Amino acid sequence: MLPPIEQTHAQWFQTVLEAEKNLKGHAHITPILTSRTLNQMVGADVFCKCENFQRIGAFKFRGAYHAISRLSDKEKQAGVITYSSGNHAQAVALVGQLLHIKTLVVMPDDAPSTKRAATQGYGATVVGYDPDITTREDVARKLAAEHGCTLIPPFDHPDVISGQGTAALEMFRSLKTLDMLLVPCGGGGLLSGSAIAARGMHDACRVIGVEPDLADDATRSFHTKTLQTVKNPQTIADGTRTHSLGKLTFPLVLDYVHDMATVSESAIMDAVRFLFYRMKLVVEPSGVLGLAAILSGSVKPDGRIGIILSGGNIDGPTMTSIL
């Protein structure tokens, strides 16, 4: 098999189709919801893919299950390790529970309490670290070497990318065509997988990644064609506080994504409020970036718009503050 980055478009799309088969009966096929009020506000037909209803409350279950389930028996016996601010941590922990695999999760000390508690509740051992002193990657690599376990990173892994792409694949299977697909971007796993699925299912669809203004490294990387970084951005969208795109996701974003956009913190909170009050949906700040882009005018909507609402794991104090 070719190294992941050297695979052709057809080969990458095939990996998403394989992930779809592997996830059948394990991941939820999440609903696609619409709002007449939203359509009237933005002047377009908007379809929201509700990954807040996915297992563990976020799309991350897709990539975690696909990657971990494909490990060898020897690797499964040794256990897996990951690093995450929350959703990928919960996903790896739940998959470990389902497949009876030991899981170790490196999580920042300031991670949302609900995500930490849920990760531990699924049976994972959580190792905290201070992001001002060290990086989660360094901590995880050292622990992986000590324990002999396999590292399953949150986005920069071919099976994780393919698994995440199944959310967009489901949208196209249901809706057939879209003119635009808006996808939140942190490390680029969901965005890369979604863009691969879009090109394979409906090549005319424009795929746009969306980041917070305060964590715009992928947007800068996209426009300069040079990998840019950001350090501990203080955005309310905690799932996007990644250092940079990855070795796999950066070239995939350049190849498959049509554009990038950013949104303000106030636009993010406005989108959370809209979904809560008007559509009765609980979606975390990281999950509303696509909606924030069209509500704020950062992206001009046109035609049939798909939006991936990537997760719903928001703690009570944060939601109270936003509302």
mmCIF file of C-alpha atoms in Angstrom, residues 35-157:
data_model
loop_
_atom_site.group_PDB
_atom_site.id
_atom_site.type_symbol
_atom_site.label_atom_id
_atom_site.label_comp_id
_atom_site.label_asym_id
_atom_site.label_seq_id
_atom_site.Cartn_x
_atom_site.Cartn_y
_atom_site.Cartn_z
ATOM 1 C CA SER A 35 -34.747 25.140 10.104
ATOM 2 C CA ARG A 36 -37.091 27.273 8.006
ATOM 3 C CA THR A 37 -36.100 30.262 10.150
ATOM 4 C CA LEU A 38 -32.421 29.665 9.424
ATOM 5 C CA ASN A 39 -33.066 29.301 5.700
ATOM 6 C CA GLN A 40 -34.909 32.614 5.661
ATOM 7 C CA MET A 41 -32.164 34.352 7.660
ATOM 8 C CA VAL A 42 -29.341 33.355 5.327
ATOM 9 C CA GLY A 43 -31.213 33.031 2.031
ATOM 10 C CA ALA A 44 -30.193 29.462 1.367
ATOM 11 C CA ASP A 45 -31.231 25.878 2.131
ATOM 12 C CA VAL A 46 -29.180 24.746 5.123
ATOM 13 C CA PHE A 47 -28.760 21.144 6.269
ATOM 14 C CA CYS A 48 -27.166 20.468 9.657
ATOM 15 C CA LYS A 49 -25.470 17.101 10.218
ATOM 16 C CA CYS A 50 -25.909 16.543 13.959
ATOM 17 C CA GLU A 51 -22.781 14.786 15.166
ATOM 18 C CA ASN A 52 -23.704 15.993 18.645
ATOM 19 C CA PHE A 53 -25.933 12.889 18.583
ATOM 20 C CA GLN A 54 -23.011 10.590 17.750
ATOM 21 C CA ARG A 55 -21.684 8.183 20.396
ATOM 22 C CA ILE A 56 -19.757 10.154 23.081
ATOM 23 C CA GLY A 57 -21.485 13.236 21.705
ATOM 24 C CA ALA A 58 -19.086 13.971 18.840
ATOM 25 C CA PHE A 59 -17.799 12.824 15.439
ATOM 26 C CA LYS A 60 -14.570 11.642 17.060
ATOM 27 C CA PHE A 61 -16.036 8.200 17.740
ATOM 28 C CA ARG A 62 -15.898 7.471 14.019
ATOM 29 C CA GLY A 63 -12.148 7.885 13.608
ATOM 30 C CA ALA A 64 -11.261 6.342 16.955
ATOM 31 C CA TYR A 65 -13.272 3.190 16.348
ATOM 32 C CA HIS A 66 -12.033 2.748 12.794
ATOM 33 C CA ALA A 67 -8.379 3.198 13.773
ATOM 34 C CA ILE A 68 -8.369 1.100 16.944
ATOM 35 C CA SER A 69 -10.471 -1.757 15.569
ATOM 36 C CA ARG A 70 -7.935 -2.227 12.757
ATOM 37 C CA LEU A 71 -4.986 -2.797 15.116
ATOM 38 C CA SER A 72 -3.405 -6.235 15.307
ATOM 39 C CA ASP A 73 -4.244 -8.533 18.207
ATOM 40 C CA LYS A 74 -0.775 -7.911 19.641
ATOM 41 C CA GLU A 75 -1.259 -4.141 19.488
ATOM 42 C CA LYS A 76 -4.697 -4.372 21.066
ATOM 43 C CA GLN A 77 -3.313 -6.445 23.908
ATOM 44 C CA ALA A 78 -0.618 -3.825 24.605
ATOM 45 C CA GLY A 79 -3.205 -1.033 24.762
ATOM 46 C CA VAL A 80 -3.484 2.401 23.165
ATOM 47 C CA ILE A 81 -2.599 5.935 24.189
ATOM 48 C CA THR A 82 -3.809 9.274 22.907
ATOM 49 C CA TYR A 83 -3.785 12.974 23.714
ATOM 50 C CA SER A 84 -6.863 15.158 23.530
ATOM 51 C CA SER A 85 -8.667 18.136 25.029
ATOM 52 C CA GLY A 86 -11.758 16.029 25.366
ATOM 53 C CA ASN A 87 -13.805 14.533 22.532
ATOM 54 C CA HIS A 88 -11.129 12.277 21.035
ATOM 55 C CA ALA A 89 -10.219 11.278 24.582
ATOM 56 C CA GLN A 90 -13.772 10.140 25.251
ATOM 57 C CA ALA A 91 -13.936 8.369 21.906
ATOM 58 C CA VAL A 92 -10.742 6.386 22.493
ATOM 59 C CA ALA A 93 -11.880 5.549 26.024
ATOM 60 C CA LEU A 94 -15.261 4.250 24.847
ATOM 61 C CA VAL A 95 -13.729 2.231 22.017
ATOM 62 C CA GLY A 96 -11.308 0.732 24.516
ATOM 63 C CA GLN A 97 -14.230 -0.233 26.708
ATOM 64 C CA LEU A 98 -16.146 -1.762 23.788
ATOM 65 C CA LEU A 99 -13.160 -3.724 22.469
ATOM 66 C CA HIS A 100 -11.668 -4.537 25.903
ATOM 67 C CA ILE A 101 -8.487 -2.597 25.233
ATOM 68 C CA LYS A 102 -6.542 -0.681 27.894
ATOM 69 C CA THR A 103 -6.541 3.072 27.203
ATOM 70 C CA LEU A 104 -4.303 5.880 28.463
ATOM 71 C CA VAL A 105 -5.262 9.500 27.748
ATOM 72 C CA VAL A 106 -3.039 12.578 28.040
ATOM 73 C CA MET A 107 -5.279 15.569 28.785
ATOM 74 C CA PRO A 108 -4.474 19.202 29.668
ATOM 75 C CA ASP A 109 -5.105 20.264 33.243
ATOM 76 C CA ASP A 110 -7.584 22.898 32.010
ATOM 77 C CA ALA A 111 -9.720 20.508 29.934
ATOM 78 C CA PRO A 112 -13.499 20.824 30.481
ATOM 79 C CA SER A 113 -14.497 18.898 33.601
ATOM 80 C CA THR A 114 -17.352 17.120 31.823
ATOM 81 C CA LYS A 115 -14.983 15.728 29.189
ATOM 82 C CA ARG A 116 -12.439 14.588 31.787
ATOM 83 C CA ALA A 117 -15.136 12.906 33.892
ATOM 84 C CA ALA A 118 -16.655 11.190 30.849
ATOM 85 C CA THR A 119 -13.237 9.923 29.724
ATOM 86 C CA GLN A 120 -12.572 8.409 33.133
ATOM 87 C CA GLY A 121 -16.119 7.065 33.233
ATOM 88 C CA TYR A 122 -15.410 5.006 30.110
ATOM 89 C CA GLY A 123 -12.501 3.391 31.929
ATOM 90 C CA ALA A 124 -9.494 5.293 30.622
ATOM 91 C CA THR A 125 -6.560 6.323 32.780
ATOM 92 C CA VAL A 126 -6.171 10.108 32.448
ATOM 93 C CA VAL A 127 -2.711 11.696 32.730
ATOM 94 C CA GLY A 128 -2.785 15.475 33.163
ATOM 95 C CA TYR A 129 -0.168 17.972 32.022
ATOM 96 C CA ASP A 130 0.429 21.711 32.094
ATOM 97 C CA PRO A 131 0.267 23.090 28.516
ATOM 98 C CA ASP A 132 2.402 26.067 29.557
ATOM 99 C CA ILE A 133 5.270 23.739 30.463
ATOM 100 C CA THR A 134 5.194 20.875 27.962
ATOM 101 C CA THR A 135 3.264 19.558 24.967
ATOM 102 C CA ARG A 136 0.757 16.733 24.926
ATOM 103 C CA GLU A 137 2.637 15.097 22.048
ATOM 104 C CA ASP A 138 5.855 14.874 24.076
ATOM 105 C CA VAL A 139 4.052 13.477 27.122
ATOM 106 C CA ALA A 140 2.224 10.885 25.009
ATOM 107 C CA ARG A 141 5.348 9.768 23.148
ATOM 108 C CA LYS A 142 7.233 9.199 26.395
ATOM 109 C CA LEU A 143 4.365 7.220 27.914
ATOM 110 C CA ALA A 144 3.929 5.171 24.736
ATOM 111 C CA ALA A 145 7.581 4.200 24.864
ATOM 112 C CA GLU A 146 7.345 3.325 28.560
ATOM 113 C CA HIS A 147 4.194 1.215 28.282
ATOM 114 C CA GLY A 148 4.666 -0.215 24.788
ATOM 115 C CA CYS A 149 1.226 0.920 23.662
ATOM 116 C CA THR A 150 0.102 2.250 20.275
ATOM 117 C CA LEU A 151 -0.438 5.977 19.805
ATOM 118 C CA ILE A 152 -3.758 6.902 18.179
ATOM 119 C CA PRO A 153 -3.494 10.667 17.580
ATOM 120 C CA PRO A 154 -6.637 12.793 17.375
ATOM 121 C CA PHE A 155 -6.331 13.754 13.701
ATOM 122 C CA ASP A 156 -3.022 13.003 11.962
ATOM 123 C CA HIS A 157 -3.615 9.313 11.228
#
